Amino acid sequence: IYNEHMFLKVVLSMPSNRSKRSNPPSLLQFQQQFANEESCFKYLYQMRWPNGWICPKCQAKKYYYIRERKLYECADCLHQVSITAGTIFHKTRTPLHIWFWAIYLVTTDKRGFSALGLSKMLGIPQKRAWLMLQKIRKAMAHREERYQLAGLVELDESFFGATKEGGSRGRGTGKTKVLVGLSLNHAGYPCYLRFKVLPRINRNTLEPVIEKLIIPGAKVKTDGLRCYLSLSQKGYQHERILANQTDILESMKWLHIAVSNAKALIGGTFHGLDSKHLQSYLDEISYRYNRRHMLDRIFERCVLAMVECPIWTYWDIVGKAPNPEKPCKKAA
């Protein structure tokens, strides 16, 4: 159960020393733990039903296992459910050990993986790798939505994408507008990062996003943009920096370092992105960033996030309705 006060206590006391950070399991350790499909199946069962199997329909605990079809049948209501039903893995045709390797690679490599890179690494088609990555990112985003920034929060807008020829710069640019928030601990070190893609930058778009990202009562540091003037009326302790660009960069250096790293990663790993799927890629970056001190458990937490995430299909990703006249062959 999510406890906000416990979460804030952990986040605000996160260590800044790199030597205190945990390390993920090595490739050999991971391979030994998930050597076959059965070991992945048992692990996913523990993630989904840590206290024993529960019927999703009637909440009964007694079941029969249909080995040939790999289904669990409730002894009371006869409802049948698979290990992946109702999760982000819903109706997947990809073996679980391929899924687990994809999750491990994406969560433990700070640069992330493109669909082409993952397809080469796992020996799967690029389209399947792309769909798997999108589902992993969706689960990460679903998990991140449970938390809000707290303490001292640096807040600024940034712009992602290539500059169009003849286009304007600054807030009038044709690049994708992104609101960036970074919370700091009591020692002034960064701990929690969030991105939110915006259609435009004005008070009407900023206020609801800020209220969703930042807990009321937090101290928020911004530049002199007038759109932020209403923050003090929303219950925030607003610190407005009226200075030149150089002083602002120095005053909110951790936020701008995080933004620079995100842009470098998107340019290096994904070779640029359009605005349509940018939010999901930024969610992946922030998910890894926020768990950089718990790399020994980041795989476990991501699997749990995928179990708890609702069904997310190919058609949800592309934003289209399936054609009933054509069979869907996009399942991962």
Coordinates of C-alpha atoms in Angstrom, one line a residue:
I1 CA 0.0 0.0 0.0
Y2 CA 1.4 3.4 -1.0
N3 CA 2.2 5.5 2.1
E4 CA 2.9 9.1 1.0
H5 CA 4.7 10.1 4.3
M6 CA 6.9 7.1 4.1
F7 CA 7.7 7.8 0.5
L8 CA 8.6 11.4 1.2
K9 CA 10.9 10.3 4.1
V10 CA 12.8 7.9 1.8
V11 CA 13.1 10.3 -1.1
L12 CA 14.2 13.3 0.9
S13 CA 16.9 11.2 2.6
M14 CA 18.3 9.5 -0.5
P15 CA 22.1 9.4 -0.6
S16 CA 24.1 11.4 -3.0
N17 CA 27.3 9.4 -2.7
R18 CA 27.8 7.1 -5.7
S19 CA 29.5 4.6 -3.5
K20 CA 26.2 4.0 -1.6
R21 CA 24.3 3.1 -4.7
S22 CA 23.4 -0.6 -5.2
N23 CA 24.2 -2.5 -8.3
P24 CA 21.9 -4.6 -10.5
P25 CA 22.5 -8.4 -10.8
S26 CA 25.1 -9.3 -13.4
L27 CA 24.2 -10.9 -16.7
L28 CA 25.3 -14.3 -15.4
Q29 CA 23.3 -13.9 -12.2
F30 CA 20.2 -12.9 -14.1
Q31 CA 20.6 -15.8 -16.5
Q32 CA 20.9 -18.3 -13.6
Q33 CA 17.9 -16.9 -11.9
F34 CA 15.7 -17.0 -15.0
A35 CA 17.2 -20.0 -16.9
N36 CA 13.9 -21.2 -18.4
E37 CA 10.3 -20.3 -18.9
E38 CA 9.2 -22.1 -15.7
S39 CA 11.4 -20.0 -13.5
C40 CA 9.9 -16.8 -15.1
F41 CA 6.4 -18.2 -14.7
K42 CA 7.0 -18.8 -10.9
Y43 CA 8.5 -15.4 -10.4
L44 CA 5.5 -13.7 -12.2
Y45 CA 3.1 -15.7 -10.1
Q46 CA 4.8 -14.4 -6.9
M47 CA 4.6 -10.9 -8.2
R48 CA 0.9 -11.1 -9.0
W49 CA -0.3 -13.2 -6.1
P50 CA 2.3 -12.8 -3.2
N51 CA -0.2 -14.1 -0.7
G52 CA -1.6 -16.9 -2.8
W53 CA -3.9 -17.1 -5.8
I54 CA -7.1 -15.0 -5.6
C55 CA -9.9 -15.3 -8.1
P56 CA -10.3 -11.8 -9.8
K57 CA -14.1 -12.4 -10.1
C58 CA -15.3 -13.8 -6.8
Q59 CA -12.1 -13.4 -4.6
A60 CA -12.1 -17.1 -3.7
K61 CA -8.7 -18.7 -3.0
K62 CA -9.2 -22.3 -4.0
Y63 CA -8.4 -23.2 -7.6
Y64 CA -7.5 -25.9 -10.1
Y65 CA -4.6 -25.6 -12.4
I66 CA -5.1 -26.7 -16.0
R67 CA -1.6 -27.6 -17.0
E68 CA -2.3 -28.1 -20.7
R69 CA -3.6 -24.6 -21.2
K70 CA -1.7 -23.0 -18.3
L71 CA -4.9 -21.6 -16.8
Y72 CA -6.1 -21.2 -13.2
E73 CA -9.8 -22.2 -12.7
C74 CA -11.7 -21.0 -9.6
A75 CA -13.2 -23.8 -7.6
D76 CA -16.2 -21.7 -6.7
C77 CA -17.2 -19.7 -9.8
L78 CA -15.3 -21.7 -12.4
H79 CA -13.7 -18.5 -13.8
Q80 CA -10.5 -19.2 -15.7
V81 CA -7.6 -16.8 -15.7
S82 CA -4.0 -17.0 -17.0
I83 CA -0.9 -15.7 -15.3
T84 CA -0.8 -12.7 -17.7
A85 CA -4.6 -11.9 -18.0
G86 CA -5.5 -8.3 -17.1
T87 CA -1.9 -7.1 -17.0
I88 CA 0.3 -5.4 -19.5
F89 CA 1.3 -8.9 -20.7
H90 CA -2.3 -9.6 -21.6
K91 CA -2.6 -12.1 -24.5
T92 CA 1.2 -11.9 -25.2
R93 CA 2.6 -14.5 -27.6
T94 CA 6.2 -13.6 -26.6
P95 CA 7.8 -16.0 -24.1
L96 CA 8.2 -14.7 -20.6
H97 CA 11.9 -15.1 -20.6
I98 CA 12.2 -12.8 -23.6
W99 CA 10.0 -10.2 -21.7
F100 CA 12.2 -10.6 -18.6
W101 CA 15.4 -10.0 -20.6
A102 CA 13.9 -6.9 -22.2
I103 CA 12.9 -5.5 -18.8
Y104 CA 16.3 -6.3 -17.4
L105 CA 18.1 -4.6 -20.2
V106 CA 15.9 -1.5 -20.3
T107 CA 16.0 -0.9 -16.5
T108 CA 19.7 -1.6 -15.9
D109 CA 21.2 0.3 -18.8
K110 CA 21.1 4.1 -18.1
R111 CA 21.2 4.8 -21.8
G112 CA 18.1 2.7 -22.6
F113 CA 17.5 0.6 -25.7
S114 CA 16.0 1.6 -29.0
A115 CA 13.7 -0.9 -30.7
L116 CA 16.4 -1.8 -33.3
G117 CA 19.0 -2.3 -30.5
L118 CA 16.7 -4.5 -28.5
S119 CA 15.7 -6.6 -31.5
K120 CA 19.3 -7.3 -32.3
M121 CA 20.1 -8.1 -28.7
L122 CA 17.2 -10.5 -28.2
G123 CA 16.9 -11.8 -31.8
I124 CA 13.3 -10.7 -32.3
P125 CA 11.6 -8.6 -35.0
Q126 CA 12.0 -4.9 -34.6
K127 CA 8.2 -4.3 -34.6
R128 CA 7.8 -6.7 -31.7
A129 CA 10.7 -5.0 -29.8
W130 CA 9.1 -1.6 -30.4
L131 CA 5.7 -2.8 -29.0
M132 CA 7.4 -4.4 -26.0
L133 CA 9.3 -1.3 -25.2
Q134 CA 6.1 0.8 -25.5
K135 CA 4.4 -1.5 -23.0
I136 CA 7.3 -1.3 -20.6
R137 CA 7.2 2.5 -20.8
K138 CA 3.5 2.5 -20.2
A139 CA 3.9 0.5 -17.0
M140 CA 6.7 2.8 -15.9
A141 CA 4.5 5.8 -16.5
H142 CA 1.5 4.2 -14.7
R143 CA 3.8 3.6 -11.6
E144 CA 5.2 7.1 -11.7
E145 CA 1.7 8.7 -11.6
R146 CA 1.3 7.4 -8.0
Y147 CA 4.0 9.8 -6.7
Q148 CA 4.3 13.6 -6.4
L149 CA 7.3 15.8 -6.0
A150 CA 7.9 17.2 -2.5
G151 CA 10.3 19.3 -0.5
L152 CA 12.2 21.8 -2.6
V153 CA 11.2 21.5 -6.3
E154 CA 13.0 23.1 -9.2
L155 CA 10.6 23.8 -12.0
D156 CA 11.2 24.9 -15.5
E157 CA 10.1 24.4 -19.1
S158 CA 12.3 22.9 -21.8
F159 CA 12.1 22.2 -25.5
F160 CA 12.8 18.9 -27.2
G161 CA 13.3 18.3 -30.9
A162 CA 15.2 19.8 -33.9
T163 CA 14.8 23.4 -34.7
K164 CA 12.9 23.9 -37.9
E165 CA 14.5 26.0 -40.6
G166 CA 13.4 29.6 -40.2
G167 CA 11.5 28.8 -37.0
S168 CA 11.6 31.0 -33.9
R169 CA 13.5 30.2 -30.7
G170 CA 12.6 30.3 -27.0
R171 CA 9.0 29.7 -25.8
G172 CA 7.7 30.5 -29.3
T173 CA 9.7 27.6 -30.9
G174 CA 8.1 24.8 -32.9
K175 CA 9.9 22.3 -30.7
T176 CA 7.9 20.1 -28.2
K177 CA 7.3 21.9 -25.0
V178 CA 8.1 20.0 -21.8
L179 CA 7.6 20.9 -18.2
V180 CA 10.4 19.6 -16.0
G181 CA 10.3 19.2 -12.2
L182 CA 13.1 18.0 -10.0
S183 CA 12.9 17.6 -6.2
L184 CA 15.9 18.1 -4.0
N185 CA 16.7 16.6 -0.6
H186 CA 17.7 18.5 2.6
A187 CA 21.3 18.5 1.5
G188 CA 20.4 20.1 -1.9
Y189 CA 21.0 17.0 -4.0
P190 CA 18.6 15.8 -6.7
C191 CA 16.3 12.9 -5.9
Y192 CA 13.1 12.7 -8.0
L193 CA 12.5 13.8 -11.6
R194 CA 9.3 14.2 -13.7
F195 CA 8.6 15.3 -17.2
K196 CA 5.3 16.4 -18.7
V197 CA 4.8 17.2 -22.4
L198 CA 2.6 20.3 -22.9
P199 CA 0.7 21.5 -26.0
R200 CA 1.7 25.1 -25.2
I201 CA 3.1 27.1 -22.3
N202 CA 0.5 29.3 -20.5
R203 CA -1.3 29.4 -17.2
N204 CA -4.2 27.3 -18.3
T205 CA -1.9 24.4 -19.3
L206 CA 0.7 24.8 -16.5
E207 CA -1.5 25.0 -13.4
P208 CA -3.3 21.6 -13.7
V209 CA -0.1 19.8 -14.5
I210 CA 1.8 21.4 -11.6
E211 CA -1.0 20.5 -9.2
K212 CA -0.7 16.9 -10.3
L213 CA 3.1 16.7 -10.2
I214 CA 3.8 18.6 -7.0
I215 CA 2.4 18.0 -3.5
P216 CA 0.6 21.1 -2.0
G217 CA 2.8 23.0 0.4
A218 CA 6.1 22.3 -1.4
K219 CA 8.6 25.0 -2.0
V220 CA 8.8 25.6 -5.8
K221 CA 11.7 27.5 -7.4
T222 CA 11.0 28.9 -10.9
D223 CA 12.3 31.6 -13.2
G224 CA 10.5 34.9 -13.8
L225 CA 7.8 33.5 -16.2
R226 CA 4.5 35.2 -15.3
C227 CA 2.6 31.9 -15.8
Y228 CA 4.0 30.8 -12.4
L229 CA 2.7 33.8 -10.5
S230 CA -0.4 32.0 -9.3
L231 CA 1.6 29.2 -7.5
S232 CA 1.5 31.0 -4.1
Q233 CA -2.3 31.1 -4.4
K234 CA -2.4 27.3 -5.0
G235 CA -0.7 26.6 -1.7
Y236 CA 2.9 26.4 -2.8
Q237 CA 5.9 28.3 -1.4
H238 CA 6.9 30.1 -4.5
E239 CA 10.5 31.3 -5.0
R240 CA 10.8 33.3 -8.2
I241 CA 14.2 34.0 -9.7
L242 CA 14.5 37.3 -11.5
A243 CA 17.9 37.1 -13.1
N244 CA 19.6 36.6 -16.4
Q245 CA 19.8 33.2 -18.1
T246 CA 23.3 32.5 -16.7
D247 CA 22.3 33.0 -13.1
I248 CA 19.1 31.0 -13.6
L249 CA 21.1 28.1 -15.0
E250 CA 23.5 28.3 -12.0
S251 CA 20.6 28.6 -9.5
M252 CA 18.8 25.5 -10.9
K253 CA 21.8 23.6 -12.0
W254 CA 20.6 20.1 -11.1
L255 CA 17.5 20.5 -13.1
H256 CA 19.3 21.7 -16.2
I257 CA 21.9 18.9 -15.9
A258 CA 19.1 16.4 -15.8
V259 CA 17.5 18.0 -18.9
S260 CA 20.8 18.0 -20.8
N261 CA 21.3 14.3 -20.0
A262 CA 17.8 13.5 -21.2
K263 CA 18.4 15.3 -24.5
A264 CA 21.7 13.6 -25.0
L265 CA 20.2 10.2 -24.3
I266 CA 17.3 10.8 -26.7
G267 CA 19.7 12.1 -29.4
G268 CA 22.3 9.3 -28.8
T269 CA 20.1 6.2 -28.2
F270 CA 16.9 7.1 -30.2
H271 CA 18.4 9.6 -32.7
G272 CA 15.6 12.1 -32.1
L273 CA 11.9 11.7 -31.4
D274 CA 8.7 13.3 -32.6
S275 CA 6.2 14.7 -30.2
K276 CA 3.7 11.8 -30.5
H277 CA 5.6 9.3 -28.3
L278 CA 8.0 11.7 -26.6
Q279 CA 6.1 11.5 -23.3
S280 CA 6.6 7.7 -23.0
Y281 CA 10.4 8.0 -23.6
L282 CA 10.7 10.7 -21.0
D283 CA 8.7 8.5 -18.6
E284 CA 11.3 5.8 -19.1
I285 CA 14.2 8.2 -18.5
S286 CA 12.6 9.6 -15.3
Y287 CA 11.7 6.0 -14.0
R288 CA 15.4 4.9 -14.2
Y289 CA 16.6 8.2 -12.8
N290 CA 14.3 8.0 -9.8
R291 CA 15.5 4.5 -9.0
R292 CA 19.2 5.0 -9.5
H293 CA 19.9 4.3 -5.8
M294 CA 18.0 0.9 -5.9
L295 CA 19.4 -0.8 -9.0
D296 CA 19.4 -4.1 -7.1
R297 CA 15.6 -4.0 -7.1
I298 CA 14.7 -2.0 -10.2
F299 CA 14.0 -5.1 -12.2
E300 CA 11.6 -6.5 -9.5
R301 CA 9.9 -3.1 -9.2
C302 CA 9.4 -2.9 -13.0
V303 CA 7.9 -6.4 -13.2
L304 CA 5.5 -5.4 -10.4
A305 CA 4.6 -2.3 -12.3
M306 CA 3.8 -4.3 -15.4
V307 CA 1.6 -6.7 -13.4
E308 CA -0.3 -3.8 -11.8
C309 CA -0.6 -1.8 -15.1
P310 CA -4.0 -2.2 -16.9
I311 CA -4.1 -3.7 -20.4
W312 CA -2.4 -1.6 -23.0
T313 CA -2.8 -2.8 -26.6
Y314 CA -1.1 -1.8 -29.9
W315 CA -4.2 0.2 -30.9
D316 CA -4.0 2.1 -27.6
I317 CA -0.4 3.0 -28.4
V318 CA -1.0 4.2 -32.0
G319 CA -4.3 5.9 -31.1
K320 CA -6.4 4.1 -33.6
A321 CA -9.3 1.7 -33.5
P322 CA -8.7 -1.8 -34.9
N323 CA -10.1 -2.8 -38.2
P324 CA -12.7 -5.6 -37.6
E325 CA -12.2 -6.9 -41.1
K326 CA -8.5 -7.6 -40.6
P327 CA -7.1 -9.8 -37.8
C328 CA -4.8 -8.1 -35.4
K329 CA -1.2 -9.5 -35.7
K330 CA 0.4 -6.9 -33.5
A331 CA 0.3 -8.6 -30.1
A332 CA 3.6 -8.8 -28.4

